């Protein structure tokens, strides 16, 4: 096992650890640890809400989850010698739940969770159809996950970090804040909001000197979206064996990682859509000097996904196009097309006994494939959602016989909080 350079004590909150991480992007957040090119090291990661979500049969915690506190990120890690314009090479050697802790109150201690976020608290991909908060808790047994809240399915995890990235330069941070503020200004009262502006309340800024806290907290970018530095991309295929090339914008790169998922469907559509957990990642880092110009990478990362993903031989696919539920035609609206494909899959699964909320949670958590299958055939884009058949306890293929039914069990808890 490589040396753990960012250990976390499961008995203490994220803010009480010996080495403090962060939950905002800012170039002035000092590195927590320095490593060298060629180093291999372990990093502990805390679940993104730092233990706020519980292993129980209530969704009140999902409804009231404190969005101003996320994400709890491990880092920043300074890579000695990295300069703006370089490419940072990150090899994901291993990733998993909290080691040797198969039970406990923290997600990652033998369990994780998926949440449909309420419309008033961030919403989800299908927030107009599912405006309330729901939760599913998943139990881990080896590489498999099952849930008392979504019975009748079992699948192998595709464990991955949802969030990795390098620190922005001052100029890049300024561009983020300006463009996102301009977007918010087009509809400032929208629920859910169009973007999340800097929020000093709840900002965790690592080892930043106290006299700098207010300034950096007022400027620091929220970690919710993906951006040019990587960020919260939630790419489920970045499993063990993945290599990633990140653009470097500041001296040392200041790389951070967090938001681990045991599994996730493409799109993370319930917003808290993977199986959220804490755990560890083993990393190897290197530098390609001048790599951004050499390979034409001005922004965003390049990926070589690992080859350790579970293999599924049969799939059932659902499609959607750019037509609203009310029958209005939209022009090549891929976002709408993917929504319609997901809704078709949910409607279909509900005929077997799962509630629509259970089906929605499943699409967020299981290794579902999502694709933009056609984006040029005016006026309709075509999006598709693929369900692996072998994760289901029953045969869900269409046929001439009786439709098999599952016992939905206790169902997915729904929040009553305001």
Short mmCIF file of C-alpha atoms in Angstrom, two decimals, residues 44-387:
data_model
loop_
_atom_site.label_atom_id
_atom_site.label_comp_id
_atom_site.label_asym_id
_atom_site.label_seq_id
_atom_site.Cartn_x
_atom_site.Cartn_y
_atom_site.Cartn_z
CA UNK A 44 -8.49 9.47 1.93
CA UNK A 45 -11.71 11.14 0.79
CA UNK A 46 -14.79 12.06 2.81
CA UNK A 47 -18.33 11.70 1.42
CA UNK A 48 -19.34 15.03 -0.11
CA UNK A 49 -21.66 16.11 2.76
CA UNK A 50 -19.23 15.05 5.53
CA UNK A 51 -21.57 12.53 7.15
CA UNK A 52 -24.76 14.60 7.07
CA UNK A 53 -26.67 11.86 5.21
CA UNK A 54 -27.59 8.87 7.40
CA UNK A 55 -28.14 5.15 6.87
CA UNK A 56 -31.83 5.19 7.74
CA UNK A 57 -35.31 5.07 6.21
CA UNK A 58 -35.88 8.83 6.10
CA UNK A 59 -35.15 11.35 3.34
CA UNK A 60 -35.36 14.43 5.56
CA UNK A 61 -31.56 14.71 5.43
CA UNK A 62 -31.65 14.79 1.62
CA UNK A 63 -34.27 17.57 1.73
CA UNK A 64 -32.19 19.71 4.09
CA UNK A 65 -28.70 18.83 2.85
CA UNK A 66 -26.45 21.92 3.25
CA UNK A 67 -25.38 22.72 -0.30
CA UNK A 68 -23.12 25.56 0.87
CA UNK A 69 -20.74 23.02 2.46
CA UNK A 70 -19.94 20.89 -0.59
CA UNK A 71 -17.78 19.30 -1.87
CA UNK A 72 -15.36 18.11 0.83
CA UNK A 73 -12.19 17.83 -1.27
CA UNK A 74 -8.88 16.24 -0.34
CA UNK A 75 -5.96 18.47 -1.28
CA UNK A 76 -4.72 20.61 -2.84
CA UNK A 77 -1.65 18.55 -3.74
CA UNK A 78 1.30 20.53 -5.07
CA UNK A 79 3.27 18.65 -7.71
CA UNK A 80 6.82 19.94 -7.53
CA UNK A 81 7.97 21.53 -10.77
CA UNK A 82 4.54 21.80 -12.40
CA UNK A 83 4.12 25.08 -14.28
CA UNK A 84 1.22 26.78 -16.07
CA UNK A 85 1.01 25.30 -19.56
CA UNK A 86 2.09 21.82 -18.45
CA UNK A 87 -0.14 18.77 -18.46
CA UNK A 88 -0.53 16.97 -15.14
CA UNK A 89 -0.69 13.20 -15.64
CA UNK A 90 -2.79 11.46 -12.97
CA UNK A 91 -2.98 7.66 -12.86
CA UNK A 92 -5.85 6.27 -10.81
CA UNK A 93 -4.24 3.09 -9.49
CA UNK A 94 -6.96 2.05 -7.06
CA UNK A 95 -10.13 3.42 -5.50
CA UNK A 96 -12.55 1.97 -2.97
CA UNK A 97 -14.70 2.47 0.14
CA UNK A 98 -13.16 3.26 3.52
CA UNK A 99 -10.69 0.39 4.13
CA UNK A 100 -11.24 -2.02 7.04
CA UNK A 101 -14.44 -0.20 8.04
CA UNK A 102 -17.38 -2.33 6.91
CA UNK A 103 -19.91 -0.67 9.19
CA UNK A 104 -20.38 2.72 10.76
CA UNK A 105 -22.25 6.02 10.45
CA UNK A 106 -20.29 7.37 7.48
CA UNK A 107 -21.15 6.62 3.87
CA UNK A 108 -18.30 4.42 2.71
CA UNK A 109 -18.36 2.25 5.84
CA UNK A 110 -20.05 -0.65 4.06
CA UNK A 111 -22.84 1.46 2.58
CA UNK A 112 -23.62 4.47 0.40
CA UNK A 113 -26.66 6.41 -0.72
CA UNK A 114 -28.43 7.95 -3.70
CA UNK A 115 -30.69 10.98 -3.39
CA UNK A 116 -33.25 12.72 -5.54
CA UNK A 117 -32.75 16.35 -4.57
CA UNK A 118 -35.82 18.50 -3.99
CA UNK A 119 -36.45 21.26 -6.51
CA UNK A 120 -36.02 23.90 -3.79
CA UNK A 121 -32.59 22.48 -2.85
CA UNK A 122 -30.84 22.15 -6.18
CA UNK A 123 -33.28 19.91 -8.00
CA UNK A 124 -32.43 17.05 -10.33
CA UNK A 125 -32.41 16.29 -14.05
CA UNK A 126 -36.14 15.50 -13.93
CA UNK A 127 -37.04 18.00 -11.21
CA UNK A 128 -40.33 19.06 -12.82
CA UNK A 129 -41.59 15.47 -12.67
CA UNK A 130 -39.88 14.66 -9.34
CA UNK A 131 -39.88 17.87 -7.24
CA UNK A 132 -39.56 16.16 -3.83
CA UNK A 133 -36.61 14.58 -2.04
CA UNK A 134 -36.16 10.79 -1.94
CA UNK A 135 -33.35 8.52 -0.77
CA UNK A 136 -32.05 5.02 -1.32
CA UNK A 137 -29.39 3.42 0.87
CA UNK A 138 -27.18 0.79 -0.76
CA UNK A 139 -25.28 -1.96 1.07
CA UNK A 140 -21.89 -3.11 -0.21
CA UNK A 141 -20.93 -6.77 -0.25
CA UNK A 142 -17.56 -7.11 -1.90
CA UNK A 143 -17.94 -5.48 -5.31
CA UNK A 144 -21.77 -5.73 -5.32
CA UNK A 145 -24.46 -3.28 -4.22
CA UNK A 146 -28.07 -3.94 -3.17
CA UNK A 147 -30.70 -1.72 -1.56
CA UNK A 148 -33.62 -2.28 0.79
CA UNK A 149 -35.16 0.81 -0.82
CA UNK A 150 -34.86 -0.47 -4.41
CA UNK A 151 -35.23 -4.25 -4.17
CA UNK A 152 -34.92 -6.65 -7.07
CA UNK A 153 -31.57 -5.43 -8.39
CA UNK A 154 -27.91 -6.19 -7.71
CA UNK A 155 -24.94 -4.85 -9.63
CA UNK A 156 -21.17 -4.62 -9.58
CA UNK A 157 -19.81 -1.21 -8.69
CA UNK A 158 -17.91 1.08 -11.03
CA UNK A 159 -16.02 2.86 -8.26
CA UNK A 160 -14.68 6.26 -9.29
CA UNK A 161 -14.01 9.80 -8.06
CA UNK A 162 -16.71 12.14 -9.28
CA UNK A 163 -14.55 15.22 -8.81
CA UNK A 164 -10.90 15.81 -9.67
CA UNK A 165 -9.19 18.93 -10.90
CA UNK A 166 -6.44 21.50 -10.76
CA UNK A 167 -6.63 24.98 -9.27
CA UNK A 168 -7.68 27.84 -11.56
CA UNK A 169 -5.48 30.82 -12.27
CA UNK A 170 -6.72 34.20 -10.98
CA UNK A 171 -7.78 35.08 -14.53
CA UNK A 172 -9.67 31.82 -15.01
CA UNK A 173 -11.42 32.15 -11.64
CA UNK A 174 -12.46 35.69 -12.56
CA UNK A 175 -13.88 34.46 -15.87
CA UNK A 176 -15.88 31.72 -14.10
CA UNK A 177 -17.42 34.13 -11.63
CA UNK A 178 -18.23 36.75 -14.25
CA UNK A 179 -19.89 34.42 -16.73
CA UNK A 180 -21.86 32.53 -14.07
CA UNK A 181 -23.02 35.79 -12.47
CA UNK A 182 -24.22 36.97 -15.88
CA UNK A 183 -26.19 33.74 -16.30
CA UNK A 184 -27.78 34.06 -12.85
CA UNK A 185 -28.76 37.66 -13.66
CA UNK A 186 -30.97 36.47 -16.53
CA UNK A 187 -33.34 34.82 -14.03
CA UNK A 188 -32.19 35.57 -10.47
CA UNK A 189 -35.30 34.14 -8.78
CA UNK A 190 -35.25 30.81 -10.60
CA UNK A 191 -35.78 27.64 -8.55
CA UNK A 192 -33.51 25.75 -8.79
CA UNK A 193 -30.97 28.49 -9.55
CA UNK A 194 -29.15 28.73 -12.87
CA UNK A 195 -25.76 28.60 -11.10
CA UNK A 196 -24.25 28.90 -7.63
CA UNK A 197 -22.34 32.13 -6.94
CA UNK A 198 -19.50 32.39 -4.40
CA UNK A 199 -20.82 31.82 -0.89
CA UNK A 200 -18.59 32.70 2.08
CA UNK A 201 -20.85 30.85 4.54
CA UNK A 202 -19.51 27.33 5.00
CA UNK A 203 -16.35 27.90 2.97
CA UNK A 204 -13.47 25.58 3.92
CA UNK A 205 -10.17 26.92 2.62
CA UNK A 206 -7.51 24.52 3.86
CA UNK A 207 -4.51 26.12 5.52
CA UNK A 208 -5.26 29.64 4.30
CA UNK A 209 -4.17 32.33 6.80
CA UNK A 210 -7.10 33.74 8.75
CA UNK A 211 -6.51 37.28 7.50
CA UNK A 212 -7.08 36.07 3.92
CA UNK A 213 -10.22 34.06 4.65
CA UNK A 214 -12.92 36.64 3.96
CA UNK A 215 -11.45 37.69 0.62
CA UNK A 216 -10.91 34.17 -0.69
CA UNK A 217 -14.26 32.94 0.65
CA UNK A 218 -15.96 35.78 -1.20
CA UNK A 219 -14.20 34.93 -4.47
CA UNK A 220 -13.91 31.14 -4.32
CA UNK A 221 -15.86 29.25 -6.97
CA UNK A 222 -18.33 26.61 -5.87
CA UNK A 223 -17.37 23.04 -6.70
CA UNK A 224 -20.74 21.90 -8.08
CA UNK A 225 -20.10 22.17 -11.85
CA UNK A 226 -17.42 20.84 -14.17
CA UNK A 227 -15.21 23.55 -15.63
CA UNK A 228 -11.98 23.99 -17.62
CA UNK A 229 -9.94 22.59 -14.72
CA UNK A 230 -11.89 19.32 -14.61
CA UNK A 231 -14.00 19.66 -11.50
CA UNK A 232 -17.25 17.84 -10.85
CA UNK A 233 -17.44 15.93 -14.13
CA UNK A 234 -19.02 12.78 -12.65
CA UNK A 235 -17.67 10.50 -15.38
CA UNK A 236 -18.46 6.99 -14.23
CA UNK A 237 -15.85 5.37 -16.48
CA UNK A 238 -12.89 6.91 -14.64
CA UNK A 239 -12.37 3.72 -12.66
CA UNK A 240 -9.23 1.93 -11.50
CA UNK A 241 -6.62 1.97 -14.27
CA UNK A 242 -7.62 5.37 -15.64
CA UNK A 243 -5.06 7.93 -16.80
CA UNK A 244 -6.05 11.61 -16.94
CA UNK A 245 -4.22 14.60 -18.41
CA UNK A 246 -5.16 17.84 -16.62
CA UNK A 247 -4.23 21.35 -17.77
CA UNK A 248 -2.06 23.22 -15.28
CA UNK A 249 -2.99 26.85 -14.56
CA UNK A 250 -0.89 27.64 -11.43
CA UNK A 251 2.56 26.74 -10.15
CA UNK A 252 2.41 23.28 -8.60
CA UNK A 253 -0.93 22.46 -10.32
CA UNK A 254 -2.67 22.19 -6.90
CA UNK A 255 -4.65 19.05 -7.70
CA UNK A 256 -7.65 17.99 -5.58
CA UNK A 257 -9.95 14.95 -5.50
CA UNK A 258 -13.20 13.87 -3.85
CA UNK A 259 -16.87 12.95 -4.33
CA UNK A 260 -16.31 9.18 -4.56
CA UNK A 261 -19.05 6.99 -6.02
CA UNK A 262 -19.47 3.23 -5.64
CA UNK A 263 -21.47 3.28 -8.87
CA UNK A 264 -23.33 5.75 -11.08
CA UNK A 265 -25.53 5.90 -14.14
CA UNK A 266 -24.51 8.19 -16.97
CA UNK A 267 -25.59 11.74 -16.24
CA UNK A 268 -25.91 11.26 -12.46
CA UNK A 269 -29.49 12.26 -13.18
CA UNK A 270 -30.94 12.47 -9.66
CA UNK A 271 -28.26 15.12 -8.86
CA UNK A 272 -27.04 13.10 -5.88
CA UNK A 273 -27.19 10.35 -8.43
CA UNK A 274 -24.22 8.11 -7.91
CA UNK A 275 -23.92 5.90 -4.86
CA UNK A 276 -22.18 8.48 -2.68
CA UNK A 277 -19.47 7.36 -0.28
CA UNK A 278 -16.17 8.15 1.35
CA UNK A 279 -13.11 6.04 0.73
CA UNK A 280 -9.59 6.17 -0.68
CA UNK A 281 -7.76 6.69 -3.95
CA UNK A 282 -4.25 5.58 -4.85
CA UNK A 283 -2.63 7.97 -7.31
CA UNK A 284 0.52 8.29 -9.39
CA UNK A 285 1.41 11.70 -10.81
CA UNK A 286 3.75 13.01 -13.48
CA UNK A 287 4.18 16.09 -15.67
CA UNK A 288 4.38 16.71 -19.41
CA UNK A 289 6.25 20.04 -19.62
CA UNK A 290 4.57 22.41 -22.07
CA UNK A 291 1.97 19.76 -22.78
CA UNK A 292 -0.95 22.14 -23.18
CA UNK A 293 0.54 23.86 -26.23
CA UNK A 294 2.17 20.68 -27.51
CA UNK A 295 -1.16 18.83 -27.70
CA UNK A 296 -3.54 21.74 -28.25
CA UNK A 297 -5.12 21.46 -24.79
CA UNK A 298 -6.17 24.97 -23.84
CA UNK A 299 -8.81 23.77 -21.38
CA UNK A 300 -10.48 20.62 -20.03
CA UNK A 301 -8.88 17.27 -19.37
CA UNK A 302 -8.19 14.28 -21.62
CA UNK A 303 -9.00 10.78 -20.35
CA UNK A 304 -7.86 7.21 -20.92
CA UNK A 305 -10.54 5.24 -19.00
CA UNK A 306 -9.51 2.09 -17.17
CA UNK A 307 -10.36 -1.37 -18.48
CA UNK A 308 -11.60 -2.86 -15.20
CA UNK A 309 -15.27 -2.07 -15.67
CA UNK A 310 -17.93 -4.82 -15.30
CA UNK A 311 -19.03 -6.35 -18.58
CA UNK A 312 -22.71 -6.70 -19.49
CA UNK A 313 -23.76 -8.80 -22.47
CA UNK A 314 -27.39 -7.75 -22.94
CA UNK A 315 -29.06 -4.36 -22.74
CA UNK A 316 -32.55 -2.90 -23.07
CA UNK A 317 -32.51 0.59 -24.57
CA UNK A 318 -34.94 3.51 -24.51
CA UNK A 319 -34.85 6.56 -26.76
CA UNK A 320 -36.08 10.13 -26.55
CA UNK A 321 -36.36 13.08 -28.92
CA UNK A 322 -36.63 16.87 -28.72
CA UNK A 323 -40.38 16.98 -28.07
CA UNK A 324 -41.77 18.13 -24.73
CA UNK A 325 -44.33 16.19 -22.71
CA UNK A 326 -46.90 18.73 -23.94
CA UNK A 327 -46.04 17.98 -27.56
CA UNK A 328 -44.01 21.13 -28.31
CA UNK A 329 -41.27 20.66 -30.90
CA UNK A 330 -37.80 21.88 -29.91
CA UNK A 331 -34.81 22.23 -32.22
CA UNK A 332 -32.09 19.60 -31.69
CA UNK A 333 -32.50 19.82 -27.92
CA UNK A 334 -30.24 17.01 -26.70
CA UNK A 335 -30.92 17.82 -23.03
CA UNK A 336 -34.65 17.37 -23.57
CA UNK A 337 -34.10 14.22 -25.63
CA UNK A 338 -32.13 12.62 -22.79
CA UNK A 339 -34.84 13.60 -20.31
CA UNK A 340 -37.46 11.93 -22.48
CA UNK A 341 -35.36 8.76 -22.82
CA UNK A 342 -35.00 8.58 -19.02
CA UNK A 343 -38.74 9.13 -18.52
CA UNK A 344 -39.52 6.35 -20.99
CA UNK A 345 -37.24 3.99 -19.04
CA UNK A 346 -38.89 5.00 -15.75
CA UNK A 347 -42.40 4.45 -17.13
CA UNK A 348 -41.35 1.03 -18.41
CA UNK A 349 -39.76 -0.11 -15.14
CA UNK A 350 -42.83 0.97 -13.17
CA UNK A 351 -44.91 -1.69 -14.95
CA UNK A 352 -42.91 -4.35 -13.06
CA UNK A 353 -43.84 -3.05 -9.60
CA UNK A 354 -41.16 -0.48 -8.84
CA UNK A 355 -42.44 2.99 -8.04
CA UNK A 356 -41.35 5.70 -10.44
CA UNK A 357 -39.15 7.15 -7.71
CA UNK A 358 -37.45 3.77 -7.22
CA UNK A 359 -36.88 3.52 -10.97
CA UNK A 360 -35.45 7.04 -11.06
CA UNK A 361 -33.07 6.27 -8.19
CA UNK A 362 -31.97 3.11 -9.99
CA UNK A 363 -31.14 5.03 -13.17
CA UNK A 364 -29.00 7.38 -11.11
CA UNK A 365 -27.14 4.66 -9.23
CA UNK A 366 -26.72 1.61 -11.51
CA UNK A 367 -24.21 1.37 -14.40
CA UNK A 368 -26.67 2.74 -16.95
CA UNK A 369 -25.26 3.85 -20.32
CA UNK A 370 -26.46 7.14 -21.79
CA UNK A 371 -25.69 8.33 -25.31
CA UNK A 372 -26.44 11.15 -27.69
CA UNK A 373 -27.19 8.91 -30.64
CA UNK A 374 -28.15 11.60 -33.16
CA UNK A 375 -27.59 15.36 -33.04
CA UNK A 376 -27.92 16.44 -36.71
CA UNK A 377 -31.29 15.19 -37.97
CA UNK A 378 -33.43 18.33 -37.73
CA UNK A 379 -35.55 19.04 -35.83
CA UNK A 380 -34.98 16.16 -33.40
CA UNK A 381 -31.95 15.09 -31.44
CA UNK A 382 -32.05 11.45 -30.36
CA UNK A 383 -30.77 10.34 -26.96
CA UNK A 384 -30.69 6.76 -25.68
CA UNK A 385 -30.53 5.09 -22.27
CA UNK A 386 -29.25 1.50 -21.96
CA UNK A 387 -30.17 -0.75 -19.02
#
